[in-house]
Amino acid sequence: MSPRPSRRSLLALTAAPLAATAATAAAGAPAAADARAVGATAVGGARLARPGVQVSAATALPRGLTARAWLLADWESGEVLAAYRAHQRLAPASTLKMLFADTVLGRFARTDRHTVTEADLADIPDGSSLVGIQAGTTYTVEQLWQGVFLRSGNDAVHVLAAMNGGIPKTVAEMQARAADLQALDTHVVSPDGYDHPGQLSSAYDLTLFARHGLKNADFRGYCATRTADFPAGGRKTFQIQNTDRLLTGSWGLKTYDGMIGVKNGYTTHAGNTFAGAAVRGGRTLLVTVMHPAAGNNAVYEETAALLDWGFAQGRGAARAVGSLVEPLSEGGARAGGPSGQRAAGAAGGTGGGASGATAAEGPSTWRLLEGGGLTAALLAGGAWALRRRLRTRPAAAAAGSGPRRPGDAGLPDDPGRSGDPVRSGDAVRPGTGPDADSRGRHRR
């Protein structure tokens, strides 16, 4: 079991105009927030605010779904085909990195280079998933994003956030991006998805992040990458593999036909989370599954079952029970209901979401949209101050004896608790490096 977090490990949040959603959760621990009922939000349609399963189709949904919340939608049209507790506010784990990427990805060219400092790695939470970044080593922006998408490396997130002006600025921009996307169930505390009091999202919001992120050719390319060579210092490299088991096939699962990503996660309080997309016959479906019952592969199995059901319906066979709203900065109408009112005072501008790269051939009618610039007024109104940084061990201590290739003993996918493999994307104990033995339950 994980050690109980000390009082020093909790972040204190400063209230801000964009922080209205924090009032529902900032006072309690993630486990308490996780158990709260669905908020009375009408974003995406009234049916999505209801607590039970929402579906309008002749074919029954898959049996045995155990997730606390899930949603299935059409990527192109935005129609929600089926959902369960779509707006239930739950700890998101590393699926929140989708919002981080959608916010920051366009700020730097893929070929930009950055030499990592100790300060870049100083505040990585204890127990984080790590790709193995070392202070003093120079990385390209492309390599840092590979560390985020493939290995869910909190060290890579913190380096990119430092390049972006720091954690508080990045958190403020992520909250602003969420407001623009009308992801009003989301409250951002840290950019990496680590368990913090009040860090919440929903199946609906995570699907919004996946949908908008996949419009960006770089985002789409990174989340679909299976393996990459990562710097190990000097001229050495080691291979990293995507932890999405439906994309690569592992732990007894086969690759899912047509899978194109997007992001998985696991923390103590969030359990397993997954937001994915797959394409068949020119049709792309999005699915988000949050915190299924215990089981090493449950989040992937339930994801695959929902995708199979959705593709079997055919276009128009299942009537929409709601919709994924469009970003305000791209002409979307402001959603009504309490959540819409809550966002009415927030500015609608966002940070540059597109990388400027030419859109590659996609699985459907992919298009690359250029996001607007984040306004100074939004930054002033939405800045989240971190009063007290998390005290952690320097991530530079994770250098260990040198990285190894997947398959070597002690890599993150090695068995953790007795008889229970470490969840996909989990990392090693803090201070032991990417090639060390993983014991205990990981939180990120």
Short mmCIF file of C-alpha atoms in Angstrom, two decimals:
data_model
loop_
_atom_site.label_atom_id
_atom_site.label_comp_id
_atom_site.label_asym_id
_atom_site.label_seq_id
_atom_site.Cartn_x
_atom_site.Cartn_y
_atom_site.Cartn_z
CA MET A 1 0.00 0.00 0.00
CA SER A 2 1.11 3.55 -0.62
CA PRO A 3 2.38 5.56 2.32
CA ARG A 4 -0.16 8.07 3.53
CA PRO A 5 0.70 11.53 2.22
CA SER A 6 2.15 13.86 4.82
CA ARG A 7 0.69 17.23 5.52
CA ARG A 8 3.62 18.76 3.75
CA SER A 9 2.67 16.90 0.58
CA LEU A 10 -0.63 18.75 0.14
CA LEU A 11 -0.91 21.82 -2.04
CA ALA A 12 -2.75 24.86 -0.76
CA LEU A 13 -4.73 26.64 -3.45
CA THR A 14 -5.37 30.35 -3.80
CA ALA A 15 -8.90 31.28 -4.83
CA ALA A 16 -9.21 32.86 -8.29
CA PRO A 17 -12.04 33.95 -10.59
CA LEU A 18 -11.65 30.87 -12.74
CA ALA A 19 -11.67 28.66 -9.66
CA ALA A 20 -15.41 28.57 -9.05
CA THR A 21 -15.44 24.82 -9.46
CA ALA A 22 -12.95 24.43 -6.63
CA ALA A 23 -15.64 25.22 -4.07
CA THR A 24 -17.12 21.77 -4.53
CA ALA A 25 -13.96 19.88 -3.74
CA ALA A 26 -11.01 21.88 -2.41
CA ALA A 27 -11.81 21.17 1.21
CA GLY A 28 -11.66 17.38 0.97
CA ALA A 29 -9.28 14.64 -0.06
CA PRO A 30 -9.55 13.12 -3.55
CA ALA A 31 -11.21 10.00 -2.18
CA ALA A 32 -14.02 12.08 -0.69
CA ALA A 33 -14.41 14.13 -3.87
CA ASP A 34 -14.45 10.91 -5.88
CA ALA A 35 -17.58 9.74 -4.09
CA ARG A 36 -19.62 12.88 -4.67
CA ALA A 37 -22.75 12.80 -6.76
CA VAL A 38 -23.05 14.12 -10.28
CA GLY A 39 -23.31 17.90 -10.43
CA ALA A 40 -26.41 19.44 -11.92
CA THR A 41 -24.81 20.42 -15.20
CA ALA A 42 -26.55 20.59 -18.56
CA VAL A 43 -23.45 20.89 -20.73
CA GLY A 44 -23.98 18.63 -23.73
CA GLY A 45 -27.69 18.07 -23.07
CA ALA A 46 -30.04 17.41 -20.17
CA ARG A 47 -29.77 13.61 -20.41
CA LEU A 48 -26.07 13.75 -19.66
CA ALA A 49 -26.82 15.28 -16.28
CA ARG A 50 -28.80 12.21 -15.22
CA PRO A 51 -27.08 9.58 -13.05
CA GLY A 52 -28.14 6.40 -14.85
CA VAL A 53 -27.15 4.85 -18.17
CA GLN A 54 -28.23 7.02 -21.10
CA VAL A 55 -28.68 5.27 -24.44
CA SER A 56 -31.18 5.21 -27.30
CA ALA A 57 -30.50 2.11 -29.39
CA ALA A 58 -32.16 -1.18 -30.19
CA THR A 59 -29.05 -3.17 -29.28
CA ALA A 60 -28.28 -3.66 -25.61
CA LEU A 61 -25.05 -2.27 -24.23
CA PRO A 62 -22.24 -4.66 -23.30
CA ARG A 63 -22.73 -6.53 -20.06
CA GLY A 64 -20.40 -6.31 -17.12
CA LEU A 65 -19.50 -2.62 -17.30
CA THR A 66 -18.21 -1.66 -13.85
CA ALA A 67 -16.74 1.82 -14.39
CA ARG A 68 -17.94 4.62 -12.16
CA ALA A 69 -18.41 6.77 -15.26
CA TRP A 70 -18.00 6.34 -19.01
CA LEU A 71 -18.94 7.98 -22.31
CA LEU A 72 -18.94 6.96 -25.97
CA ALA A 73 -19.12 9.56 -28.74
CA ASP A 74 -18.61 10.10 -32.46
CA TRP A 75 -15.43 12.13 -33.04
CA GLU A 76 -16.58 13.97 -36.14
CA SER A 77 -20.18 14.86 -35.28
CA GLY A 78 -19.71 15.14 -31.52
CA GLU A 79 -22.81 13.04 -30.91
CA VAL A 80 -22.78 11.18 -27.61
CA LEU A 81 -24.03 7.66 -28.36
CA ALA A 82 -24.18 6.38 -24.79
CA ALA A 83 -23.04 7.52 -21.38
CA TYR A 84 -23.10 6.71 -17.70
CA ARG A 85 -22.62 9.50 -15.16
CA ALA A 86 -21.08 11.67 -17.84
CA HIS A 87 -20.60 14.63 -15.51
CA GLN A 88 -19.57 12.71 -12.40
CA ARG A 89 -16.56 14.58 -11.03
CA LEU A 90 -13.74 12.12 -10.36
CA ALA A 91 -9.97 12.18 -10.01
CA PRO A 92 -8.63 12.03 -13.59
CA ALA A 93 -5.10 10.65 -13.09
CA SER A 94 -2.81 11.09 -16.10
CA THR A 95 -5.67 11.49 -18.56
CA LEU A 96 -5.45 15.14 -17.45
CA LYS A 97 -2.21 15.28 -19.44
CA MET A 98 -4.45 15.53 -22.54
CA LEU A 99 -5.49 19.00 -21.38
CA PHE A 100 -1.86 19.84 -20.61
CA ALA A 101 -0.85 18.84 -24.14
CA ASP A 102 -3.78 20.65 -25.76
CA THR A 103 -2.74 23.78 -23.86
CA VAL A 104 1.04 23.76 -24.27
CA LEU A 105 1.79 21.67 -27.36
CA GLY A 106 1.81 24.59 -29.82
CA ARG A 107 4.16 26.75 -27.77
CA PHE A 108 7.39 25.14 -28.94
CA ALA A 109 8.69 23.68 -32.20
CA ARG A 110 9.42 19.95 -32.19
CA THR A 111 13.10 20.63 -32.92
CA ASP A 112 13.61 23.13 -30.09
CA ARG A 113 16.20 21.95 -27.59
CA HIS A 114 16.29 22.38 -23.82
CA THR A 115 18.99 21.47 -21.33
CA VAL A 116 17.25 20.30 -18.16
CA THR A 117 18.20 21.89 -14.85
CA GLU A 118 17.76 20.69 -11.28
CA ALA A 119 15.13 23.41 -10.82
CA ASP A 120 13.04 21.91 -13.65
CA LEU A 121 12.80 18.66 -11.69
CA ALA A 122 12.67 19.98 -8.14
CA ASP A 123 8.94 19.73 -7.44
CA ILE A 124 7.94 16.43 -9.02
CA PRO A 125 5.55 14.69 -6.59
CA ASP A 126 6.86 11.70 -4.71
CA GLY A 127 5.85 8.45 -6.39
CA SER A 128 5.37 9.99 -9.83
CA SER A 129 5.66 8.10 -13.10
CA LEU A 130 8.99 8.99 -14.68
CA VAL A 131 10.44 8.60 -18.14
CA GLY A 132 13.98 9.09 -16.80
CA ILE A 133 14.91 12.70 -17.54
CA GLN A 134 18.27 13.74 -16.12
CA ALA A 135 19.46 17.22 -15.19
CA GLY A 136 22.29 18.36 -17.44
CA THR A 137 21.02 16.41 -20.45
CA THR A 138 19.66 18.21 -23.51
CA TYR A 139 16.38 17.02 -25.01
CA THR A 140 14.37 18.08 -28.02
CA VAL A 141 10.78 19.17 -27.49
CA GLU A 142 9.73 16.14 -29.51
CA GLN A 143 11.52 13.83 -27.07
CA LEU A 144 9.92 15.54 -24.09
CA TRP A 145 6.45 15.06 -25.57
CA GLN A 146 7.25 11.43 -26.29
CA GLY A 147 8.04 11.12 -22.60
CA VAL A 148 4.63 12.60 -21.77
CA PHE A 149 2.53 10.56 -24.19
CA LEU A 150 4.34 7.22 -24.20
CA ARG A 151 5.55 6.87 -20.61
CA SER A 152 3.26 9.42 -18.92
CA GLY A 153 6.39 10.94 -17.42
CA ASN A 154 5.66 13.58 -14.80
CA ASP A 155 9.31 14.60 -15.15
CA ALA A 156 8.68 15.45 -18.82
CA VAL A 157 5.53 17.38 -17.87
CA HIS A 158 7.39 19.45 -15.30
CA VAL A 159 10.22 20.27 -17.71
CA LEU A 160 7.75 21.44 -20.37
CA ALA A 161 5.81 23.41 -17.77
CA ALA A 162 9.07 25.08 -16.67
CA MET A 163 9.77 25.98 -20.29
CA ASN A 164 6.25 27.39 -20.47
CA GLY A 165 6.85 29.77 -17.57
CA GLY A 166 6.31 27.56 -14.56
CA ILE A 167 3.68 25.40 -12.88
CA PRO A 168 1.34 28.19 -11.65
CA LYS A 169 1.22 29.82 -15.11
CA THR A 170 0.66 26.48 -16.81
CA VAL A 171 -2.11 25.49 -14.39
CA ALA A 172 -3.83 28.84 -14.99
CA GLU A 173 -3.63 28.35 -18.74
CA MET A 174 -4.97 24.79 -18.47
CA GLN A 175 -7.93 26.03 -16.42
CA ALA A 176 -8.54 28.71 -19.02
CA ARG A 177 -8.36 26.14 -21.80
CA ALA A 178 -10.86 23.95 -19.96
CA ALA A 179 -13.23 26.94 -19.65
CA ASP A 180 -12.94 27.63 -23.37
CA LEU A 181 -13.60 23.98 -24.22
CA GLN A 182 -16.61 24.20 -21.84
CA ALA A 183 -15.11 21.41 -19.75
CA LEU A 184 -16.76 22.85 -16.67
CA ASP A 185 -16.42 19.78 -14.45
CA THR A 186 -12.65 20.13 -14.51
CA HIS A 187 -10.59 21.73 -11.78
CA VAL A 188 -6.84 21.74 -12.39
CA VAL A 189 -4.38 21.67 -9.49
CA SER A 190 -1.29 20.28 -11.21
CA PRO A 191 -0.50 19.70 -14.89
CA ASP A 192 0.48 16.04 -14.48
CA GLY A 193 -2.77 14.59 -13.09
CA TYR A 194 -1.22 13.56 -9.76
CA ASP A 195 -3.65 13.09 -6.87
CA HIS A 196 -4.25 16.43 -5.16
CA PRO A 197 -7.29 17.61 -3.18
CA GLY A 198 -9.75 19.13 -5.62
CA GLN A 199 -8.10 17.85 -8.81
CA LEU A 200 -11.18 16.65 -10.71
CA SER A 201 -12.60 16.06 -14.14
CA SER A 202 -15.35 13.91 -15.71
CA ALA A 203 -15.86 11.43 -18.51
CA TYR A 204 -17.53 14.21 -20.51
CA ASP A 205 -14.65 16.65 -20.05
CA LEU A 206 -11.94 14.09 -20.75
CA THR A 207 -13.71 13.23 -23.99
CA LEU A 208 -13.74 16.91 -24.90
CA PHE A 209 -9.99 17.03 -24.33
CA ALA A 210 -9.41 13.97 -26.50
CA ARG A 211 -11.64 15.27 -29.26
CA HIS A 212 -10.03 18.69 -29.44
CA GLY A 213 -6.50 17.36 -29.01
CA LEU A 214 -6.90 14.94 -31.91
CA LYS A 215 -7.52 17.87 -34.24
CA ASN A 216 -3.84 18.69 -33.79
CA ALA A 217 -1.54 16.62 -36.03
CA ASP A 218 1.27 16.57 -33.46
CA PHE A 219 -1.05 15.49 -30.62
CA ARG A 220 -2.45 12.76 -32.83
CA GLY A 221 0.99 11.60 -33.86
CA TYR A 222 2.39 11.42 -30.35
CA CYS A 223 -0.54 9.53 -28.84
CA ALA A 224 -0.38 6.94 -31.65
CA THR A 225 3.39 6.36 -31.33
CA ARG A 226 4.16 2.88 -30.05
CA THR A 227 7.90 3.10 -29.33
CA ALA A 228 10.65 5.71 -29.40
CA ASP A 229 14.34 5.99 -28.57
CA PHE A 230 14.91 8.26 -25.58
CA PRO A 231 18.17 9.97 -24.54
CA ALA A 232 20.09 8.27 -21.75
CA GLY A 233 22.92 10.79 -21.53
CA GLY A 234 25.85 11.21 -23.85
CA ARG A 235 25.09 9.47 -27.12
CA LYS A 236 23.24 6.59 -25.50
CA THR A 237 19.51 5.96 -25.82
CA PHE A 238 16.99 3.50 -24.46
CA GLN A 239 13.66 2.49 -25.92
CA ILE A 240 10.38 3.58 -24.38
CA GLN A 241 7.06 1.93 -25.19
CA ASN A 242 3.58 3.39 -25.11
CA THR A 243 1.72 2.18 -22.03
CA ASP A 244 -1.64 2.02 -23.84
CA ARG A 245 -2.22 -1.73 -23.89
CA LEU A 246 -4.85 -1.52 -26.62
CA LEU A 247 -2.33 0.21 -28.86
CA THR A 248 0.66 -2.05 -28.27
CA GLY A 249 -0.79 -5.26 -26.86
CA SER A 250 0.51 -6.42 -23.49
CA TRP A 251 -0.53 -8.11 -20.25
CA GLY A 252 -2.67 -10.61 -22.12
CA LEU A 253 -4.47 -8.07 -24.31
CA LYS A 254 -4.41 -7.95 -28.08
CA THR A 255 -4.06 -4.69 -29.94
CA TYR A 256 -7.44 -3.17 -30.72
CA ASP A 257 -8.13 -2.92 -34.45
CA GLY A 258 -8.05 0.73 -35.46
CA MET A 259 -6.80 2.09 -32.11
CA ILE A 260 -5.11 5.49 -32.40
CA GLY A 261 -4.46 6.37 -28.73
CA VAL A 262 -5.12 8.56 -26.68
CA LYS A 263 -4.15 8.51 -22.94
CA ASN A 264 -4.32 6.17 -19.98
CA GLY A 265 -3.65 6.76 -16.33
CA TYR A 266 -3.65 5.33 -12.85
CA THR A 267 -3.51 6.82 -9.37
CA THR A 268 -4.50 5.54 -5.96
CA HIS A 269 -7.66 7.65 -5.85
CA ALA A 270 -8.56 7.68 -9.55
CA GLY A 271 -7.99 4.00 -10.10
CA ASN A 272 -7.52 3.24 -13.79
CA THR A 273 -8.69 5.82 -16.31
CA PHE A 274 -8.57 5.76 -20.09
CA ALA A 275 -9.60 8.05 -22.92
CA GLY A 276 -9.16 6.53 -26.35
CA ALA A 277 -10.08 6.76 -30.00
CA ALA A 278 -10.36 4.16 -32.75
CA VAL A 279 -11.29 4.27 -36.42
CA ARG A 280 -13.07 1.71 -38.60
CA GLY A 281 -14.57 2.23 -42.02
CA GLY A 282 -13.75 5.93 -41.98
CA ARG A 283 -15.64 6.45 -38.71
CA THR A 284 -13.85 7.52 -35.55
CA LEU A 285 -15.26 6.88 -32.09
CA LEU A 286 -14.12 8.32 -28.78
CA VAL A 287 -14.51 6.55 -25.46
CA THR A 288 -13.64 7.47 -21.88
CA VAL A 289 -13.76 4.98 -19.00
CA MET A 290 -13.13 6.06 -15.40
CA HIS A 291 -12.36 3.86 -12.43
CA PRO A 292 -13.75 0.40 -13.25
CA ALA A 293 -13.81 -2.29 -10.59
CA ALA A 294 -10.50 -3.89 -9.67
CA GLY A 295 -8.82 -5.79 -12.47
CA ASN A 296 -5.53 -5.36 -14.25
CA ASN A 297 -7.12 -4.98 -17.69
CA ALA A 298 -10.66 -3.88 -16.80
CA VAL A 299 -10.30 -0.32 -18.09
CA TYR A 300 -9.09 -1.63 -21.45
CA GLU A 301 -11.61 -4.44 -21.68
CA GLU A 302 -14.51 -2.10 -20.99
CA THR A 303 -13.11 0.42 -23.46
CA ALA A 304 -12.90 -2.25 -26.17
CA ALA A 305 -16.43 -3.49 -25.40
CA LEU A 306 -17.90 0.00 -25.74
CA LEU A 307 -16.02 0.62 -28.97
CA ASP A 308 -17.19 -2.71 -30.39
CA TRP A 309 -20.77 -1.81 -29.49
CA GLY A 310 -20.47 1.64 -31.04
CA PHE A 311 -19.01 0.43 -34.31
CA ALA A 312 -21.68 -2.30 -34.52
CA GLN A 313 -24.43 0.30 -34.41
CA GLY A 314 -23.51 1.91 -37.68
CA ARG A 315 -24.12 5.56 -38.42
CA GLY A 316 -27.49 6.72 -37.17
CA ALA A 317 -28.44 3.41 -35.58
CA ALA A 318 -28.04 4.83 -32.09
CA ARG A 319 -29.76 8.15 -31.56
CA ALA A 320 -27.66 10.73 -29.77
CA VAL A 321 -28.31 11.23 -26.08
CA GLY A 322 -26.23 14.39 -26.00
CA SER A 323 -23.40 16.16 -27.75
CA LEU A 324 -19.82 17.26 -27.26
CA VAL A 325 -19.97 21.05 -27.31
CA GLU A 326 -17.63 23.16 -29.40
CA PRO A 327 -14.99 25.49 -27.90
CA LEU A 328 -16.16 29.04 -27.33
CA SER A 329 -13.12 30.40 -29.20
CA GLU A 330 -14.14 28.37 -32.26
CA GLY A 331 -17.72 29.60 -32.40
CA GLY A 332 -19.32 27.21 -29.94
CA ALA A 333 -22.49 28.32 -28.22
CA ARG A 334 -22.17 28.75 -24.49
CA ALA A 335 -23.73 25.77 -22.74
CA GLY A 336 -26.69 26.48 -20.50
CA GLY A 337 -27.49 25.33 -16.99
CA PRO A 338 -25.54 25.90 -13.78
CA SER A 339 -22.20 25.02 -15.34
CA GLY A 340 -22.79 27.40 -18.21
CA GLN A 341 -23.65 30.16 -15.79
CA ARG A 342 -20.52 29.30 -13.84
CA ALA A 343 -18.40 29.87 -16.93
CA ALA A 344 -20.16 33.03 -18.04
CA GLY A 345 -17.64 35.27 -16.30
CA ALA A 346 -14.60 33.53 -17.72
CA ALA A 347 -12.78 34.83 -20.75
CA GLY A 348 -13.05 32.64 -23.81
CA GLY A 349 -9.56 32.90 -25.26
CA THR A 350 -7.14 30.01 -25.13
CA GLY A 351 -3.53 29.26 -25.65
CA GLY A 352 -2.29 28.18 -29.05
CA GLY A 353 -3.57 24.66 -29.45
CA ALA A 354 -2.22 23.74 -32.87
CA SER A 355 1.39 23.17 -33.59
CA GLY A 356 1.38 24.68 -37.03
CA ALA A 357 2.38 21.36 -38.55
CA THR A 358 0.65 20.24 -41.69
CA ALA A 359 -2.18 17.88 -40.92
CA ALA A 360 -1.22 14.36 -41.81
CA GLU A 361 -3.60 11.89 -43.30
CA GLY A 362 -5.96 10.92 -40.54
CA PRO A 363 -8.39 8.11 -39.93
CA SER A 364 -11.39 10.31 -40.64
CA THR A 365 -11.80 13.85 -41.90
CA TRP A 366 -9.06 15.12 -39.58
CA ARG A 367 -8.54 18.84 -39.61
CA LEU A 368 -5.97 21.03 -37.92
CA LEU A 369 -7.34 24.12 -36.20
CA GLU A 370 -5.35 27.06 -34.98
CA GLY A 371 -6.26 28.10 -31.45
CA GLY A 372 -6.32 31.71 -30.36
CA GLY A 373 -3.77 33.28 -28.05
CA LEU A 374 -4.35 33.34 -24.32
CA THR A 375 -5.18 36.91 -23.36
CA ALA A 376 -3.46 38.79 -20.59
CA ALA A 377 -6.81 39.41 -18.96
CA LEU A 378 -7.45 35.68 -18.75
CA LEU A 379 -4.10 35.09 -17.13
CA ALA A 380 -4.79 37.85 -14.62
CA GLY A 381 -8.25 36.55 -13.84
CA GLY A 382 -7.38 32.86 -13.75
CA ALA A 383 -3.94 32.60 -12.14
CA TRP A 384 -3.69 29.75 -9.70
CA ALA A 385 -0.95 30.30 -7.14
CA LEU A 386 0.75 27.37 -5.54
CA ARG A 387 1.34 28.75 -2.04
CA ARG A 388 3.39 25.86 -0.90
CA ARG A 389 5.25 23.62 -3.37
CA LEU A 390 5.15 19.90 -2.83
CA ARG A 391 8.29 18.82 -1.02
CA THR A 392 9.74 15.89 -2.90
CA ARG A 393 12.99 14.18 -3.53
CA PRO A 394 14.87 15.63 -6.48
CA ALA A 395 13.99 13.72 -9.58
CA ALA A 396 17.59 13.91 -10.65
CA ALA A 397 18.27 11.21 -8.10
CA ALA A 398 16.36 8.89 -10.42
CA ALA A 399 19.37 8.44 -12.68
CA GLY A 400 20.12 5.08 -11.14
CA SER A 401 22.70 2.94 -12.87
CA GLY A 402 21.56 3.78 -16.38
CA PRO A 403 18.41 3.06 -18.32
CA ARG A 404 17.72 -0.28 -19.92
CA ARG A 405 15.49 -1.45 -22.71
CA PRO A 406 11.98 -2.81 -22.20
CA GLY A 407 12.08 -6.43 -21.17
CA ASP A 408 15.03 -5.92 -18.82
CA ALA A 409 14.32 -6.71 -15.19
CA GLY A 410 12.95 -3.85 -13.16
CA LEU A 411 11.23 -1.75 -15.83
CA PRO A 412 7.92 -0.10 -14.87
CA ASP A 413 5.79 -2.96 -16.20
CA ASP A 414 7.40 -5.45 -13.83
CA PRO A 415 5.13 -6.97 -11.18
CA GLY A 416 4.32 -4.67 -8.29
CA ARG A 417 2.10 -5.88 -5.48
CA SER A 418 2.03 -9.62 -5.03
CA GLY A 419 0.31 -11.17 -8.02
CA ASP A 420 -0.82 -7.77 -9.34
CA PRO A 421 1.08 -6.17 -12.21
CA VAL A 422 1.76 -2.47 -11.96
CA ARG A 423 -0.90 -0.68 -13.98
CA SER A 424 -0.09 0.53 -17.44
CA GLY A 425 1.96 3.68 -17.23
CA ASP A 426 2.93 3.21 -13.61
CA ALA A 427 6.46 4.05 -12.71
CA VAL A 428 9.09 3.09 -10.25
CA ARG A 429 9.53 4.15 -6.68
CA PRO A 430 10.81 7.74 -6.36
CA GLY A 431 14.55 8.05 -6.48
CA THR A 432 15.12 4.72 -8.20
CA GLY A 433 15.08 5.66 -11.87
CA PRO A 434 13.37 4.26 -14.95
CA ASP A 435 15.14 0.94 -14.71
CA ALA A 436 14.51 0.05 -11.10
CA ASP A 437 12.19 -2.41 -9.46
CA SER A 438 8.67 -1.11 -8.82
CA ARG A 439 7.05 -1.95 -5.50
CA GLY A 440 3.95 -0.46 -3.96
CA ARG A 441 1.02 1.30 -5.51
CA HIS A 442 1.93 4.18 -7.74
CA ARG A 443 0.22 7.52 -7.59
CA ARG A 444 0.45 10.09 -10.33
#
